[in-house]
C-alpha positions as MATLAB code, in Angstrom:
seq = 'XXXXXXXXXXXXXXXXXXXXXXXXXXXXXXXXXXXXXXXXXXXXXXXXXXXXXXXXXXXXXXXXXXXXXXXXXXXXXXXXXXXXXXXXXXXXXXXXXXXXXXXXXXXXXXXXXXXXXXXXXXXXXXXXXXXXXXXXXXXXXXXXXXXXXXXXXXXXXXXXXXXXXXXXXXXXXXXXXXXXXXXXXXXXXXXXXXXXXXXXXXXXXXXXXXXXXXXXXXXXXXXXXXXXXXXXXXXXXXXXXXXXXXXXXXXXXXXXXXXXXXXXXXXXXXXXXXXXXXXXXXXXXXXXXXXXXXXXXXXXXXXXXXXXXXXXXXXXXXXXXXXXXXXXXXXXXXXXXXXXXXXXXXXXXXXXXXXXXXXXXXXXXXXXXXXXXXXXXXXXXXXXXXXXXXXXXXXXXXXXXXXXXXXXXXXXXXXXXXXXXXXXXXXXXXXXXX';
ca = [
     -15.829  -55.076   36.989;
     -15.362  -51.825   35.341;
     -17.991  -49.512   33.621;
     -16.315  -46.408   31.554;
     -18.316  -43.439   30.570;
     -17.239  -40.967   28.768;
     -19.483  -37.313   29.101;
     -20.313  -36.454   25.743;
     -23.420  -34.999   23.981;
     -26.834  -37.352   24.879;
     -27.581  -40.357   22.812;
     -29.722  -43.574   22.415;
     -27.756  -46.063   23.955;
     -28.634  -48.136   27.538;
     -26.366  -50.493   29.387;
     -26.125  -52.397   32.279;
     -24.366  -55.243   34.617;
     -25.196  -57.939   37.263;
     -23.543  -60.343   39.158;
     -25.940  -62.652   38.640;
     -27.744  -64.990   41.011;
     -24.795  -68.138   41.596;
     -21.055  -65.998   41.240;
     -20.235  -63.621   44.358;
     -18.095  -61.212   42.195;
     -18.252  -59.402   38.776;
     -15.865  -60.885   35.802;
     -17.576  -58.057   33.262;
     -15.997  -54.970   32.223;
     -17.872  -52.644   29.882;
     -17.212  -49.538   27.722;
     -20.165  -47.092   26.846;
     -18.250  -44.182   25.323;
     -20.548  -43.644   21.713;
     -19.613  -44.377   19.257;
     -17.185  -46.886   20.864;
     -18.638  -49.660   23.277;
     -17.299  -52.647   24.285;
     -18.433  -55.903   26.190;
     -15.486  -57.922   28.287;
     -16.459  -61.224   30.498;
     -13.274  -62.166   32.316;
     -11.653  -65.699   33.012;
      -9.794  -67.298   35.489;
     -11.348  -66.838   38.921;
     -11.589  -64.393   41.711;
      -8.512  -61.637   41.229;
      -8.381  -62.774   37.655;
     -11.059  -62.236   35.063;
     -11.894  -59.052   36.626;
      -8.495  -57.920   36.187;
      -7.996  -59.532   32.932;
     -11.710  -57.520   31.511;
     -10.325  -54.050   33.178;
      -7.523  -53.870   31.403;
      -8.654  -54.578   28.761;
     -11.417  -52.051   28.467;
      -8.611  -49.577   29.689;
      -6.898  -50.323   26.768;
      -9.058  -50.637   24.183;
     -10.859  -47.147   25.225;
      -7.103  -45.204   24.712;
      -6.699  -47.063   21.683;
      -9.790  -47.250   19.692;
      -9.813  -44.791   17.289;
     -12.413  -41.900   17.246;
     -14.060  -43.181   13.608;
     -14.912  -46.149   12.218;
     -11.852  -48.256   11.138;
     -11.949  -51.159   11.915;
      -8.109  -51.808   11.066;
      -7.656  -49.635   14.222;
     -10.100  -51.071   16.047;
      -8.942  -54.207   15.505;
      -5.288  -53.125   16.354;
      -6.547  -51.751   19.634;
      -7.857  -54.746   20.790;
      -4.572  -56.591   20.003;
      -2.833  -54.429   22.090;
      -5.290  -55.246   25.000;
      -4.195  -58.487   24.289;
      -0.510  -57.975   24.804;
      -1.240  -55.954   27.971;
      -3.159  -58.869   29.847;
       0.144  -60.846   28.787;
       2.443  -58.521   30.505;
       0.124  -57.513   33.506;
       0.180  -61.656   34.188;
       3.911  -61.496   34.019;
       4.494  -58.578   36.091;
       2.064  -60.325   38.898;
      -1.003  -58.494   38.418;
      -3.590  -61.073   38.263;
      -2.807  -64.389   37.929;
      -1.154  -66.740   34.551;
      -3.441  -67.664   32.589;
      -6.071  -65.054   33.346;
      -8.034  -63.606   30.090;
     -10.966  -62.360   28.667;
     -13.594  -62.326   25.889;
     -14.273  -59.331   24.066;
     -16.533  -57.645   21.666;
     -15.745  -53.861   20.860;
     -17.725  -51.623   18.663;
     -17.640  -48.713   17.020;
     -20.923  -47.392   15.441;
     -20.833  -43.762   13.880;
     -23.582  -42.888   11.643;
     -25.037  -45.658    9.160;
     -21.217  -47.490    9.842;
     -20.657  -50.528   11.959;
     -17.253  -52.134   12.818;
     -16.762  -54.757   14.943;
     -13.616  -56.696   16.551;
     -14.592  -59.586   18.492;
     -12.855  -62.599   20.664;
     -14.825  -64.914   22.741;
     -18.033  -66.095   22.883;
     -19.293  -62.803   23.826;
     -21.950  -61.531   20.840;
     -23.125  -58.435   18.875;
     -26.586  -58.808   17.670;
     -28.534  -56.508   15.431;
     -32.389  -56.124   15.353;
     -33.315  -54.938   12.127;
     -36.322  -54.510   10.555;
     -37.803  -56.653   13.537;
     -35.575  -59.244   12.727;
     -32.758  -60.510   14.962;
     -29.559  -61.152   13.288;
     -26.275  -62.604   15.443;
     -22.810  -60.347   13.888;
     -20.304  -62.087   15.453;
     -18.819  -65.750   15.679;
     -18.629  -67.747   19.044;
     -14.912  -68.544   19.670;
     -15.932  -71.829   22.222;
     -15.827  -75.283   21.594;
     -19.450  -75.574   21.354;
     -19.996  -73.142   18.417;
     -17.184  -75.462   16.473;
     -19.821  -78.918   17.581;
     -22.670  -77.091   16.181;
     -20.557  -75.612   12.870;
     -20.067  -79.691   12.670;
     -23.130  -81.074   13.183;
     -22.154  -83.015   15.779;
     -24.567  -81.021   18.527;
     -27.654  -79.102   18.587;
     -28.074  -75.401   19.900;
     -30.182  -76.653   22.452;
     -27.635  -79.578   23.595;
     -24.800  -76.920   23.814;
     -27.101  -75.166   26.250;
     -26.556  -77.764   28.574;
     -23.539  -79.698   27.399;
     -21.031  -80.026   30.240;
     -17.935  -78.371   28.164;
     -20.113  -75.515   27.431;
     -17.858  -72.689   28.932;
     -14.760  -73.696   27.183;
     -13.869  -71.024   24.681;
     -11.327  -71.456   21.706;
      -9.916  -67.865   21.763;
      -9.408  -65.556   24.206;
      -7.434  -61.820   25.132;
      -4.355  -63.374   27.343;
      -3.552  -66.782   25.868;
      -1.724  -66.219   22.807;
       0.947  -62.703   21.827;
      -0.386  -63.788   18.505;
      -3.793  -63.701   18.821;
      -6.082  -61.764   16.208;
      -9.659  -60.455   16.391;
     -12.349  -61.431   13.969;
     -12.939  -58.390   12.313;
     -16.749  -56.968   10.927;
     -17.622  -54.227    8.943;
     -21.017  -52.886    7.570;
     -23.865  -50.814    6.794;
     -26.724  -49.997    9.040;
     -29.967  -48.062    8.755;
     -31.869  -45.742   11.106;
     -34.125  -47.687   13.307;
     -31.934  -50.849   14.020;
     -30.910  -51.690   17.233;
     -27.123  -53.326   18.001;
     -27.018  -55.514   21.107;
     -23.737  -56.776   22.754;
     -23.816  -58.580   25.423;
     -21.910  -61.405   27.560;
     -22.956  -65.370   27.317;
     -24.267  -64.226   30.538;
     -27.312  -63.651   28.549;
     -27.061  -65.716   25.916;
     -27.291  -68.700   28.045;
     -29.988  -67.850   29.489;
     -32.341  -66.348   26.837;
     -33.275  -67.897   23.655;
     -32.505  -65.391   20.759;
     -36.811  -65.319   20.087;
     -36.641  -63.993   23.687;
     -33.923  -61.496   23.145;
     -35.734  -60.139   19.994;
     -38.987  -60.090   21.668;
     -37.513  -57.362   24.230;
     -35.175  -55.704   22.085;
     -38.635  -55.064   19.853;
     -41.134  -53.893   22.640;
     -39.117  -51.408   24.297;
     -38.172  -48.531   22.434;
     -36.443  -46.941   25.250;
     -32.875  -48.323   24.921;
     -32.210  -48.063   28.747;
     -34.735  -49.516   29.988;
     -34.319  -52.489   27.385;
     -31.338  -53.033   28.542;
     -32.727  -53.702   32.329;
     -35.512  -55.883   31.267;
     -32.913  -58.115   29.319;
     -30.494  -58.414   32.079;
     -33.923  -58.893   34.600;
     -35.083  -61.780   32.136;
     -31.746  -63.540   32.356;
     -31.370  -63.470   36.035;
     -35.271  -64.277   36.395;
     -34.313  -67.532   33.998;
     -31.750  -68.318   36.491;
     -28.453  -65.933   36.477;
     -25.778  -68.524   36.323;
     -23.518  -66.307   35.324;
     -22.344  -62.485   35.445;
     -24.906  -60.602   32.628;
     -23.528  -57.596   30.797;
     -25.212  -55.863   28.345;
     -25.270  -52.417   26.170;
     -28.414  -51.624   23.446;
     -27.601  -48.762   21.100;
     -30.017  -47.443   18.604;
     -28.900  -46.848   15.588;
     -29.425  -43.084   14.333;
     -27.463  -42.848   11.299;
     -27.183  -39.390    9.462;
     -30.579  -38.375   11.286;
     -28.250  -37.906   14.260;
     -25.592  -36.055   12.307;
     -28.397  -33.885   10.766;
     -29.829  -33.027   14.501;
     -26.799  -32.062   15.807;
     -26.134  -29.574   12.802;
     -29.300  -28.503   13.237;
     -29.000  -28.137   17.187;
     -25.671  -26.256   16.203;
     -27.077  -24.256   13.610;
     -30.022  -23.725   15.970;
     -27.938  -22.300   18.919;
     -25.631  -19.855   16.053;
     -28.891  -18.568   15.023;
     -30.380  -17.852   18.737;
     -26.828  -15.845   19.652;
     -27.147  -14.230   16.452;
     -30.720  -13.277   17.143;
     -29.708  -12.819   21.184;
     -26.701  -10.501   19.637;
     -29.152   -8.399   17.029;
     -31.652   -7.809   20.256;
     -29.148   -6.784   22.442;
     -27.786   -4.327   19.485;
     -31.686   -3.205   18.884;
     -31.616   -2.532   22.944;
     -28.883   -0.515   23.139;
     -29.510    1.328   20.330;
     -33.048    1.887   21.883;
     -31.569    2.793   24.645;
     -28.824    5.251   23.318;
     -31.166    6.548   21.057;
     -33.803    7.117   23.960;
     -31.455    8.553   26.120;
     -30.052   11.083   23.204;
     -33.773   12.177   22.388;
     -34.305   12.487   26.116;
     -30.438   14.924   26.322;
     -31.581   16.537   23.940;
     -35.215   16.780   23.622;
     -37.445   19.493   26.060;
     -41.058   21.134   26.300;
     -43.007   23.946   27.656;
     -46.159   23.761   29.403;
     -48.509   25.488   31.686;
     -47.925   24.620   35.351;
     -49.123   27.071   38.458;
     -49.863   29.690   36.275;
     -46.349   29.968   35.066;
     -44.356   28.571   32.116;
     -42.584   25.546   33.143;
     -39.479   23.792   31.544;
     -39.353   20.021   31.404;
     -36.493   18.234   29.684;
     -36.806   15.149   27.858;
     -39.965   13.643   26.175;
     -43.471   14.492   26.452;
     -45.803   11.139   27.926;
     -44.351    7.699   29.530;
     -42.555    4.748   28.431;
     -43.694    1.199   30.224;
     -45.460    3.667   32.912;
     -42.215    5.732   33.742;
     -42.510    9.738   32.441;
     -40.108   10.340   29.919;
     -39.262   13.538   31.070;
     -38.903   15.766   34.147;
     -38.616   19.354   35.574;
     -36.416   21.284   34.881;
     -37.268   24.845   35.336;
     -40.608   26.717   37.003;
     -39.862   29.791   35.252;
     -40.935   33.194   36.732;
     -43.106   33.959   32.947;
     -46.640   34.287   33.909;
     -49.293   32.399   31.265;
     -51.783   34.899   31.400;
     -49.062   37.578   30.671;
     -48.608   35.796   27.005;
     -50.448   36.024   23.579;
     -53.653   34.179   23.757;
     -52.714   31.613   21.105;
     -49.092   30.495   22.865;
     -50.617   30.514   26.550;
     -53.812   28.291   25.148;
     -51.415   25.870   23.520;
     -48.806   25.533   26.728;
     -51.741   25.095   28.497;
     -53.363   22.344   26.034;
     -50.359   20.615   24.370;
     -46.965   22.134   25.403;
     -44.721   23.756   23.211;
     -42.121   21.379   21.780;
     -38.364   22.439   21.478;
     -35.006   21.448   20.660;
     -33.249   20.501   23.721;
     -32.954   22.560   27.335;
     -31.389   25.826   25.576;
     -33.818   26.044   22.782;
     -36.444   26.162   25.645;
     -34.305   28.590   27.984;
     -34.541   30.788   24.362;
     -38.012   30.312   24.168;
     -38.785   31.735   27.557;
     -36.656   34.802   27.235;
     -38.759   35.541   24.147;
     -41.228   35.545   26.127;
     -39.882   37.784   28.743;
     -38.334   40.071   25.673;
     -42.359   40.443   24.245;
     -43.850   40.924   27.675;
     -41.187   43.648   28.867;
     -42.132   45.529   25.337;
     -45.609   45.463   25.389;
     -45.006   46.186   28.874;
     -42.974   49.176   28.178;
     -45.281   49.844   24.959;
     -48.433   50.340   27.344;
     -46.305   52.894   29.739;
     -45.299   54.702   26.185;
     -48.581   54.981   25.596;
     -50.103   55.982   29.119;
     -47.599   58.569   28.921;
     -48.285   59.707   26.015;
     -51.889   59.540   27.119;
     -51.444   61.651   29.996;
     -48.466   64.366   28.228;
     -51.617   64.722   25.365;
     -53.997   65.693   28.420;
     -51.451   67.591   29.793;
     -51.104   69.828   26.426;
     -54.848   70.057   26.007;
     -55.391   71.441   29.773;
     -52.419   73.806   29.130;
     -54.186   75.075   25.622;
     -57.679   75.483   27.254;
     -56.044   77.691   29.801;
     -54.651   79.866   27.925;
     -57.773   80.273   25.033;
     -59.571   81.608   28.810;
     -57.092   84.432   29.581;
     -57.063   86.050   26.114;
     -61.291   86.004   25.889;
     -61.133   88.004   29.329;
     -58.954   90.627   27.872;
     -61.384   91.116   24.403;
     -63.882   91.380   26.958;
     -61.989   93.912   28.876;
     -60.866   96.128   26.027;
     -64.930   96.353   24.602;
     -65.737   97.898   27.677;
     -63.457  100.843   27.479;
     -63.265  101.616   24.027;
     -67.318  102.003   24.474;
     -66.799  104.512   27.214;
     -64.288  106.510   25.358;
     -66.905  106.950   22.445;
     -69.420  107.949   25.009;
     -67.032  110.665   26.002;
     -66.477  111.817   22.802;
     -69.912  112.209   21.765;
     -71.209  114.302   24.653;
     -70.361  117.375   23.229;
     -72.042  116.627   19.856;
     -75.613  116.505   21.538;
     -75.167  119.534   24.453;
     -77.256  121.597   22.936;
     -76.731  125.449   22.176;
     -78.113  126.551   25.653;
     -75.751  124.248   27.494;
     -78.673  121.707   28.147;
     -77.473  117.878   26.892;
     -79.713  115.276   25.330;
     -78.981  112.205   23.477;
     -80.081  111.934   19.631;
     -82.973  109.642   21.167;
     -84.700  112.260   23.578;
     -84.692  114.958   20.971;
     -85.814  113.410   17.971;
     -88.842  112.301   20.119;
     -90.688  115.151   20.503;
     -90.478  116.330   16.784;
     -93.399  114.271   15.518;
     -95.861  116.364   18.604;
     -94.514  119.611   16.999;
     -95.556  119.115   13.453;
     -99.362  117.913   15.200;
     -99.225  120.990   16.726;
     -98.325  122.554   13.382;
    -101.249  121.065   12.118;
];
């Protein structure tokens, strides 16, 4: 027995295989490879069917073209044909060794089949079970008669002999199927393992109820063995998806384009961010108070996500109190913005420019001050020295008229009297003269 499975992209298909409860080996080969799958139930005994049904879905599988032609997939299964021929020849297997064979390809609302054997396709649609394909057995040509009943070839004893097999005849062809499907039907292809042991009611009845395709496929292969499992039971349950499928995939393609593209823009947004973050921080600094002095920090004032934008990058030796009121308030409030680490480094030597001249300003001026003082003690000193000489030369020029006038008032006897002294007296002479 031999089970191929390709890895491709998920889909809604389910298969599975059994020996059965009476054979002791596997005669059933099986392809699931979407949209190509195939059903095989080998003849001719131990070392035989199973050889003749893995070949052939060895074959078929490198063959079977990747679309829905049924021309080719027809051709491919001729070719298994010829290779069960030749493996029997060459000794692998045994003469006479074949196999039935139902292959599929289903591929959006398509549908081709090539079939040989009494192996089937089925398709639920619409809840209604339709058989695809054509046994190739004896018993299929009794009922196409009228000669039998379905129910009498379920237990007539030439019931396993089929009318066309892979490995008989070089010439052998495939019936060939082609058609439309719709979304929501359900193909079914499966060995006479099944068949033979489930009425088709039955088969529709679980094909219906379960919607999950793998698990379907279980419970039909469990129903045949619990019925009895004379035979090997192989069977695969694909859901048909049509141009919804086609249309998700697009959209699952379009889908993933778009998140790259978006993935790509973010990425692009970041590192611009980024860039642009770390070029405002380069280039970007601020003055504030800190210890009483003015301090440099480069980069941006506050935090991003918690983490300070910016960080120290001078204590400079400017004292805040030594500054105009309105700058030390605001370094001390806000900070004082500038344009990058030089344009600070500027700043502060302004600073240090305006405090040296007011410095030097208030020692102009305190000189000044104290030359002015200077100047005024020097003027009062010498307004003092030239009031003591006035002073000085009063004095003498009053004794030198003194001296003069002493002659002037000695009288003619030689006796002196000043003007006072001898006009005194006159007034007491003229009483007398009274």
């Amino acid at each position: 027995m031999a089970s191929l499975k390709r890895k491709i992209a998920a889909t809604t298909f389910g298969s599975r295989t059994d020996v059965g409860c009476v054979r002791d080996h596997n005669e059933d080969s099986l392809v699931v490879a979407p949209p190509l799958y195939v059903v095989c139930d080998g003849m001719g005994g131990h070392a035989a069917g199973e050889v003749a049904s893995e070949i052939a879905v060895r074959v078929i599988e490198n063959r079977a073209p990747a679309h829905a032609d049924v021309e080719e997939l027809g051709r491919a299964v001729e070719e298994a044909n010829l290779a069960i021929i030749r493996a029997a020849k060459e000794g692998r297997g045994r003469e006479g060794m074949g196999t039935t064979c139902t292959a599929a390809i289903l591929e959006g609302e398509r549908l081709v089949l090539a079939q040989v054997g009494d192996s089937r396709a089925y398709l639920l649609s619409k809840g209604r079970l339709q058989q695809l394909t054509r046994d190739h057995s004896l018993m299929a040509d009794l009922i196409e008669a009228g000669h039998i009943t379905k129910e009498e070839a379920k237990v007539h004893p030439q019931r396993s002999v089929i009318t066309r097999a892979l490995g008989s005849d070089p010439r052998m062809l495939p019936d060939l199927f082609e058609l439309d499907v719709n979304p929501g039907d359900r193909l079914l292809i499966c060995s006479d393992g099944l068949t033979t042991m489930l009425s088709d009611e039955e088969i529709a009845q679980l094909l219906a109820r379960t919607p999950d395709p793998q698990l379907c496929a279980r419970q039909l292969v469990n129903a045949a063995i619990a019925a009895g499992g004379y035979d090997n039971v192989t069977v695969i349950v694909a859901d048909v998806t049509g141009f919804t499928e086609v249309r998700r995939r697009k959209l699952t393609r379009r889908t993933r384009i778009t998140a790259i593209f978006i993935l790509a823009l973010l990425a692009a947004i970041i590192a611009a961010a980024v860039y642009g973050f770390s070029f405002a921080n380069n280039h970007s600094a601020y003055l504030v108070e800190q210890d009483g002095r003015v301090a440099i920090y480069q980069g941006l004032q506050g935090e991003m996500f918690g983490i300070s934008a910016s960080h120290l990058y001078d204590l400079t030796d400017v004292n805040v109190d030594d500054l105009q009121p309105g700058v030390a308030n605001r370094l001390r409030t806000d900070g004082i913005k500038a344009d990058g680490v030089e344009a600070a480094e500027a700043l502060v030597q302004s600073y240090r420019d305006e405090i040296a001249a007011q410095q030097q300003q208030q020692v102009d001026q305190q000189s000044a001050a104290e030359a002015a003082k200077a100047a005024k003690a020097q003027g009062d000193k010498a307004s003092g020295g030239e009031g003591d000489e006035n002073e000085n030369g009063g004095a003498s020029a009053g004794a030198s008229q003194n001296e003069g006038a002493a002659p002037a008032d000695t009288a003619d006897d030689g006796t002196s009297s000043n003007s006072g002294a001898s006009a005194g007296p006159a007034p007491a002479e003229g009483g007398d003269a009274q």
